mmCIF file of N, CA, C and O in Angstrom:
data_model
loop_
_atom_site.group_PDB
_atom_site.id
_atom_site.type_symbol
_atom_site.label_atom_id
_atom_site.label_comp_id
_atom_site.label_asym_id
_atom_site.label_seq_id
_atom_site.Cartn_x
_atom_site.Cartn_y
_atom_site.Cartn_z
ATOM 1 N N UNK A 1 2.540 31.252 -3.761
ATOM 2 C CA UNK A 1 1.720 29.956 -3.665
ATOM 3 C C UNK A 1 1.776 28.668 -2.410
ATOM 4 O O UNK A 1 2.434 29.070 -1.977
ATOM 5 N N UNK A 2 0.144 28.542 -2.369
ATOM 6 C CA UNK A 2 0.769 27.086 -1.791
ATOM 7 C C UNK A 2 0.974 25.810 -1.938
ATOM 8 O O UNK A 2 0.466 25.008 -2.972
ATOM 9 N N UNK A 3 1.894 25.396 -1.371
ATOM 10 C CA UNK A 3 2.747 24.266 -2.008
ATOM 11 C C UNK A 3 1.995 23.143 -0.826
ATOM 12 O O UNK A 3 1.738 22.127 -1.342
ATOM 13 N N UNK A 4 1.266 23.172 0.056
ATOM 14 C CA UNK A 4 0.883 21.772 1.168
ATOM 15 C C UNK A 4 -0.351 21.366 -0.574
ATOM 16 O O UNK A 4 -0.966 20.320 -0.414
ATOM 17 N N UNK A 5 -0.784 22.562 -1.234
ATOM 18 C CA UNK A 5 -2.050 21.641 -2.148
ATOM 19 C C UNK A 5 -1.320 20.868 -3.176
ATOM 20 O O UNK A 5 -2.327 20.306 -3.587
ATOM 21 N N UNK A 6 -0.422 21.604 -3.402
ATOM 22 C CA UNK A 6 0.238 21.234 -4.689
ATOM 23 C C UNK A 6 0.864 19.650 -4.148
ATOM 24 O O UNK A 6 0.977 19.170 -5.781
ATOM 25 N N UNK A 7 1.394 18.989 -3.447
ATOM 26 C CA UNK A 7 1.565 18.344 -3.005
ATOM 27 C C UNK A 7 0.654 17.098 -3.132
ATOM 28 O O UNK A 7 -0.776 17.292 -2.932
ATOM 29 N N UNK A 8 1.610 15.488 -3.424
ATOM 30 C CA UNK A 8 0.592 15.137 -3.803
ATOM 31 C C UNK A 8 0.759 13.704 -2.056
ATOM 32 O O UNK A 8 1.345 14.261 -1.530
ATOM 33 N N UNK A 9 -0.757 13.368 -1.925
ATOM 34 C CA UNK A 9 -0.681 12.609 -0.913
ATOM 35 C C UNK A 9 -1.000 11.189 -0.802
ATOM 36 O O UNK A 9 -1.235 10.547 -2.514
ATOM 37 N N UNK A 10 -0.451 9.988 0.154
ATOM 38 C CA UNK A 10 -1.015 8.931 -0.500
ATOM 39 C C UNK A 10 -2.148 8.417 0.265
ATOM 40 O O UNK A 10 -2.210 8.599 2.022
ATOM 41 N N UNK A 11 -2.915 7.571 -0.906
ATOM 42 C CA UNK A 11 -4.448 7.514 -0.144
ATOM 43 C C UNK A 11 -4.297 5.641 -0.157
ATOM 44 O O UNK A 11 -2.987 4.933 -2.029
ATOM 45 N N UNK A 12 -5.345 5.116 -0.019
ATOM 46 C CA UNK A 12 -5.441 3.428 -0.609
ATOM 47 C C UNK A 12 -5.956 3.940 -2.098
ATOM 48 O O UNK A 12 -7.310 4.416 -1.817
ATOM 49 N N UNK A 13 -5.451 2.942 -2.906
ATOM 50 C CA UNK A 13 -6.366 2.571 -3.759
ATOM 51 C C UNK A 13 -7.519 1.628 -4.184
ATOM 52 O O UNK A 13 -6.671 0.488 -4.116
ATOM 53 N N UNK A 14 -8.832 1.609 -3.552
ATOM 54 C CA UNK A 14 -9.425 0.752 -3.471
ATOM 55 C C UNK A 14 -10.297 -0.308 -5.032
ATOM 56 O O UNK A 14 -10.250 -1.315 -5.305
ATOM 57 N N UNK A 15 -9.400 0.695 -6.264
ATOM 58 C CA UNK A 15 -10.343 -0.026 -7.410
ATOM 59 C C UNK A 15 -8.978 -0.216 -8.051
ATOM 60 O O UNK A 15 -9.002 -1.761 -9.141
ATOM 61 N N UNK A 16 -7.875 -0.122 -7.950
ATOM 62 C CA UNK A 16 -6.411 -1.143 -8.236
ATOM 63 C C UNK A 16 -6.071 -1.938 -7.321
ATOM 64 O O UNK A 16 -4.772 -1.487 -6.693
ATOM 65 N N UNK A 17 -6.522 -3.025 -6.222
ATOM 66 C CA UNK A 17 -5.528 -3.529 -5.847
ATOM 67 C C UNK A 17 -5.419 -5.110 -5.610
ATOM 68 O O UNK A 17 -6.548 -5.191 -6.330
ATOM 69 N N UNK A 18 -4.406 -5.437 -4.769
ATOM 70 C CA UNK A 18 -4.701 -6.899 -4.956
ATOM 71 C C UNK A 18 -4.622 -7.253 -3.413
ATOM 72 O O UNK A 18 -5.652 -8.196 -3.275
ATOM 73 N N UNK A 19 -4.347 -6.643 -2.385
ATOM 74 C CA UNK A 19 -4.525 -6.930 -1.123
ATOM 75 C C UNK A 19 -5.690 -5.872 -0.469
ATOM 76 O O UNK A 19 -6.495 -6.132 -0.244
ATOM 77 N N UNK A 20 -5.527 -4.586 -0.204
ATOM 78 C CA UNK A 20 -5.475 -3.139 0.756
ATOM 79 C C UNK A 20 -5.614 -1.909 -0.048
ATOM 80 O O UNK A 20 -5.968 -0.947 0.379
ATOM 81 N N UNK A 21 -4.919 -1.871 -2.179
ATOM 82 C CA UNK A 21 -4.477 -0.392 -1.867
ATOM 83 C C UNK A 21 -2.886 0.411 -1.980
ATOM 84 O O UNK A 21 -3.116 1.046 -2.272
ATOM 85 N N UNK A 22 -2.589 -0.269 -0.865
ATOM 86 C CA UNK A 22 -1.476 0.285 -0.318
ATOM 87 C C UNK A 22 -0.245 0.511 -1.411
ATOM 88 O O UNK A 22 0.142 1.847 -1.674
ATOM 89 N N UNK A 23 0.672 -1.029 -2.017
ATOM 90 C CA UNK A 23 1.290 -0.420 -2.921
ATOM 91 C C UNK A 23 0.639 0.406 -4.492
ATOM 92 O O UNK A 23 1.185 0.975 -4.557
ATOM 93 N N UNK A 24 -0.567 0.431 -4.870
ATOM 94 C CA UNK A 24 -0.663 1.209 -5.812
ATOM 95 C C UNK A 24 -1.386 2.610 -5.421
ATOM 96 O O UNK A 24 -0.905 3.459 -6.450
ATOM 97 N N UNK A 25 -1.298 2.709 -3.756
ATOM 98 C CA UNK A 25 -1.338 4.239 -3.940
ATOM 99 C C UNK A 25 -0.596 4.957 -4.424
ATOM 100 O O UNK A 25 0.195 6.053 -3.587
ATOM 101 N N UNK A 26 0.871 4.005 -3.225
ATOM 102 C CA UNK A 26 1.718 4.615 -3.242
ATOM 103 C C UNK A 26 3.016 4.535 -5.100
ATOM 104 O O UNK A 26 2.987 5.893 -5.190
ATOM 105 N N UNK A 27 2.195 3.620 -5.361
ATOM 106 C CA UNK A 27 3.375 3.850 -6.092
ATOM 107 C C UNK A 27 2.127 5.246 -7.652
ATOM 108 O O UNK A 27 2.936 6.073 -8.482
ATOM 109 N N UNK A 28 1.017 6.214 -7.072
ATOM 110 C CA UNK A 28 0.641 6.919 -7.669
ATOM 111 C C UNK A 28 0.980 7.801 -6.934
ATOM 112 O O UNK A 28 1.267 9.057 -7.881
ATOM 113 N N UNK A 29 1.331 8.186 -6.223
ATOM 114 C CA UNK A 29 1.683 8.594 -5.510
ATOM 115 C C UNK A 29 3.187 9.206 -5.761
ATOM 116 O O UNK A 29 3.799 10.687 -5.494
ATOM 117 N N UNK A 30 4.035 8.024 -6.383
ATOM 118 C CA UNK A 30 5.283 8.670 -6.580
ATOM 119 C C UNK A 30 5.870 8.078 -7.722
ATOM 120 O O UNK A 30 7.030 8.444 -8.458
ATOM 121 N N UNK A 31 4.710 8.187 -8.672
ATOM 122 C CA UNK A 31 4.370 8.316 -10.290
ATOM 123 C C UNK A 31 5.185 7.321 -10.637
ATOM 124 O O UNK A 31 6.433 7.327 -11.475
ATOM 125 N N UNK A 32 5.003 6.200 -10.387
ATOM 126 C CA UNK A 32 5.699 4.577 -10.461
ATOM 127 C C UNK A 32 4.723 4.017 -10.910
ATOM 128 O O UNK A 32 3.427 3.511 -10.646
ATOM 129 N N UNK A 33 4.562 3.320 -11.985
ATOM 130 C CA UNK A 33 4.064 1.521 -12.355
ATOM 131 C C UNK A 33 3.450 0.619 -11.170
ATOM 132 O O UNK A 33 5.194 1.057 -10.550
ATOM 133 N N UNK A 34 2.338 0.160 -10.915
ATOM 134 C CA UNK A 34 1.760 -0.484 -9.582
ATOM 135 C C UNK A 34 3.135 -1.975 -9.334
ATOM 136 O O UNK A 34 3.184 -1.943 -8.778
ATOM 137 N N UNK A 35 3.074 -2.784 -10.473
ATOM 138 C CA UNK A 35 3.994 -3.211 -10.595
ATOM 139 C C UNK A 35 5.502 -3.151 -9.778
ATOM 140 O O UNK A 35 6.229 -3.754 -9.236
ATOM 141 N N UNK A 36 5.981 -1.694 -10.780
ATOM 142 C CA UNK A 36 6.892 -2.202 -9.824
ATOM 143 C C UNK A 36 7.581 -1.641 -8.013
ATOM 144 O O UNK A 36 7.855 -2.306 -7.592
ATOM 145 N N UNK A 37 6.257 -1.019 -7.710
ATOM 146 C CA UNK A 37 6.162 -1.226 -6.192
ATOM 147 C C UNK A 37 5.678 -2.103 -5.399
ATOM 148 O O UNK A 37 5.896 -2.142 -4.456
ATOM 149 N N UNK A 38 4.998 -3.137 -5.727
ATOM 150 C CA UNK A 38 4.291 -4.543 -6.023
ATOM 151 C C UNK A 38 5.949 -5.364 -6.027
ATOM 152 O O UNK A 38 6.074 -5.938 -4.661
ATOM 153 N N UNK A 39 6.671 -5.113 -6.284
ATOM 154 C CA UNK A 39 7.307 -5.746 -6.686
ATOM 155 C C UNK A 39 8.634 -6.105 -5.464
ATOM 156 O O UNK A 39 9.393 -6.071 -5.070
ATOM 157 N N UNK A 40 9.020 -4.380 -5.755
ATOM 158 C CA UNK A 40 9.706 -4.145 -4.084
ATOM 159 C C UNK A 40 9.300 -4.234 -3.219
ATOM 160 O O UNK A 40 10.055 -5.082 -1.983
ATOM 161 N N UNK A 41 8.124 -4.298 -2.789
ATOM 162 C CA UNK A 41 7.256 -4.367 -1.759
ATOM 163 C C UNK A 41 7.438 -5.941 -1.529
ATOM 164 O O UNK A 41 8.008 -6.174 -0.255
ATOM 165 N N UNK A 42 7.608 -7.009 -2.247
ATOM 166 C CA UNK A 42 7.339 -8.174 -2.572
ATOM 167 C C UNK A 42 9.163 -8.201 -2.144
ATOM 168 O O UNK A 42 9.732 -9.226 -0.791
ATOM 169 N N UNK A 43 10.566 -8.192 -2.539
ATOM 170 C CA UNK A 43 11.976 -8.199 -2.245
ATOM 171 C C UNK A 43 11.727 -8.613 -0.920
ATOM 172 O O UNK A 43 12.317 -8.779 -0.480
ATOM 173 N N UNK A 44 11.626 -6.847 -0.976
ATOM 174 C CA UNK A 44 11.640 -6.747 1.093
ATOM 175 C C UNK A 44 11.392 -7.231 2.087
ATOM 176 O O UNK A 44 11.035 -7.091 3.015
ATOM 177 N N UNK A 45 9.819 -7.941 1.916
ATOM 178 C CA UNK A 45 9.800 -8.866 2.514
ATOM 179 C C UNK A 45 10.518 -9.753 3.334
ATOM 180 O O UNK A 45 9.941 -10.545 3.937
ATOM 181 N N UNK A 46 10.487 -10.671 1.470
ATOM 182 C CA UNK A 46 11.301 -11.732 1.480
ATOM 183 C C UNK A 46 12.714 -11.126 2.539
ATOM 184 O O UNK A 46 13.024 -12.229 3.417
ATOM 185 N N UNK A 47 13.696 -9.718 2.170
ATOM 186 C CA UNK A 47 14.417 -9.502 3.660
ATOM 187 C C UNK A 47 14.648 -9.371 4.292
ATOM 188 O O UNK A 47 14.991 -10.165 5.855
ATOM 189 N N UNK A 48 13.118 -8.880 4.750
ATOM 190 C CA UNK A 48 12.201 -7.776 6.321
ATOM 191 C C UNK A 48 11.363 -8.184 6.309
ATOM 192 O O UNK A 48 9.816 -7.178 6.115
ATOM 193 N N UNK A 49 10.571 -9.098 6.981
ATOM 194 C CA UNK A 49 9.646 -9.709 7.241
ATOM 195 C C UNK A 49 8.555 -9.363 8.196
ATOM 196 O O UNK A 49 7.565 -9.004 7.567
ATOM 197 N N UNK A 50 9.672 -8.767 9.502
ATOM 198 C CA UNK A 50 8.570 -8.334 10.625
ATOM 199 C C UNK A 50 8.263 -6.474 9.628
ATOM 200 O O UNK A 50 7.158 -6.258 9.883
ATOM 201 N N UNK A 51 9.846 -6.082 9.289
ATOM 202 C CA UNK A 51 9.746 -4.770 9.571
ATOM 203 C C UNK A 51 8.294 -3.931 7.912
ATOM 204 O O UNK A 51 8.123 -3.471 8.344
ATOM 205 N N UNK A 52 8.790 -4.706 6.890
ATOM 206 C CA UNK A 52 8.120 -5.122 6.145
ATOM 207 C C UNK A 52 6.726 -5.453 6.022
ATOM 208 O O UNK A 52 5.241 -4.584 6.080
ATOM 209 N N UNK A 53 6.199 -6.605 6.757
ATOM 210 C CA UNK A 53 4.458 -6.637 6.775
ATOM 211 C C UNK A 53 3.908 -6.182 8.294
ATOM 212 O O UNK A 53 3.089 -5.441 8.446
ATOM 213 N N UNK A 54 5.454 -5.568 9.182
ATOM 214 C CA UNK A 54 4.845 -3.840 10.272
ATOM 215 C C UNK A 54 3.749 -2.924 9.669
ATOM 216 O O UNK A 54 2.844 -2.231 9.304
ATOM 217 N N UNK A 55 4.774 -2.905 8.688
ATOM 218 C CA UNK A 55 4.799 -1.099 8.018
ATOM 219 C C UNK A 55 3.284 -1.451 6.737
ATOM 220 O O UNK A 55 3.046 -0.430 6.832
ATOM 221 N N UNK A 56 3.342 -2.387 6.151
ATOM 222 C CA UNK A 56 2.278 -2.760 5.494
ATOM 223 C C UNK A 56 1.003 -2.792 5.988
ATOM 224 O O UNK A 56 -0.099 -1.720 6.327
ATOM 225 N N UNK A 57 0.764 -3.774 7.794
ATOM 226 C CA UNK A 57 -0.129 -3.403 8.393
ATOM 227 C C UNK A 57 -0.417 -1.854 8.454
ATOM 228 O O UNK A 57 -1.767 -1.472 8.917
ATOM 229 N N UNK A 58 0.267 -1.298 9.365
ATOM 230 C CA UNK A 58 -0.121 -0.287 9.387
ATOM 231 C C UNK A 58 -0.691 0.594 8.529
ATOM 232 O O UNK A 58 -1.245 1.301 8.872
ATOM 233 N N UNK A 59 0.142 0.838 8.079
ATOM 234 C CA UNK A 59 -0.418 1.643 6.601
ATOM 235 C C UNK A 59 -2.093 1.304 5.997
ATOM 236 O O UNK A 59 -2.585 2.151 5.257
ATOM 237 N N UNK A 60 -2.078 -0.098 6.091
ATOM 238 C CA UNK A 60 -3.327 -0.437 5.297
ATOM 239 C C UNK A 60 -4.544 0.202 6.804
ATOM 240 O O UNK A 60 -5.456 0.328 6.883
ATOM 241 N N UNK A 61 -4.023 0.538 7.869
ATOM 242 C CA UNK A 61 -4.807 0.336 9.254
ATOM 243 C C UNK A 61 -5.496 2.711 8.948
ATOM 244 O O UNK A 61 -6.289 2.812 9.283
ATOM 245 N N UNK A 62 -4.062 2.417 8.197
ATOM 246 C CA UNK A 62 -3.781 4.146 9.002
ATOM 247 C C UNK A 62 -3.932 5.517 7.587
ATOM 248 O O UNK A 62 -4.476 6.728 7.559
ATOM 249 N N UNK A 63 -3.841 4.588 6.743
ATOM 250 C CA UNK A 63 -4.220 5.519 5.229
ATOM 251 C C UNK A 63 -5.951 5.675 4.680
ATOM 252 O O UNK A 63 -6.567 4.542 4.925
ATOM 253 N N UNK A 64 -6.098 6.333 4.603
ATOM 254 C CA UNK A 64 -7.391 6.302 3.544
ATOM 255 C C UNK A 64 -7.746 6.201 2.581
ATOM 256 O O UNK A 64 -6.814 5.911 1.966
ATOM 257 N N UNK A 65 -8.738 5.541 2.083
ATOM 258 C CA UNK A 65 -9.075 5.600 0.985
ATOM 259 C C UNK A 65 -9.090 6.436 0.121
ATOM 260 O O UNK A 65 -10.413 7.261 -0.238
ATOM 261 N N UNK A 66 -9.134 5.969 -1.669
ATOM 262 C CA UNK A 66 -9.376 7.619 -2.319
ATOM 263 C C UNK A 66 -10.068 7.509 -2.061
ATOM 264 O O UNK A 66 -11.208 6.603 -2.764
ATOM 265 N N UNK A 67 -11.252 8.632 -2.732
ATOM 266 C CA UNK A 67 -12.562 8.787 -2.908
ATOM 267 C C UNK A 67 -12.588 8.854 -4.607
ATOM 268 O O UNK A 67 -11.953 9.964 -4.988
ATOM 269 N N UNK A 68 -13.136 8.301 -5.323
ATOM 270 C CA UNK A 68 -13.977 8.831 -6.290
ATOM 271 C C UNK A 68 -14.812 8.998 -7.008
ATOM 272 O O UNK A 68 -15.892 8.787 -6.403
#
């Protein structure tokens, strides 16, 4: 069995986005509600603004948009 094809990938979700779809794509990959990933991102952004802001920007630039 090929495990590479069975793994979920992380995409930006352009249909369920607030800013760029990074959190909604991560929520789909982790099988979590979107509001949970957005809340955790905001709380972490308050605590670590440079690290989370830079990570979000990198994810926004590097992740592919999901094609429907």
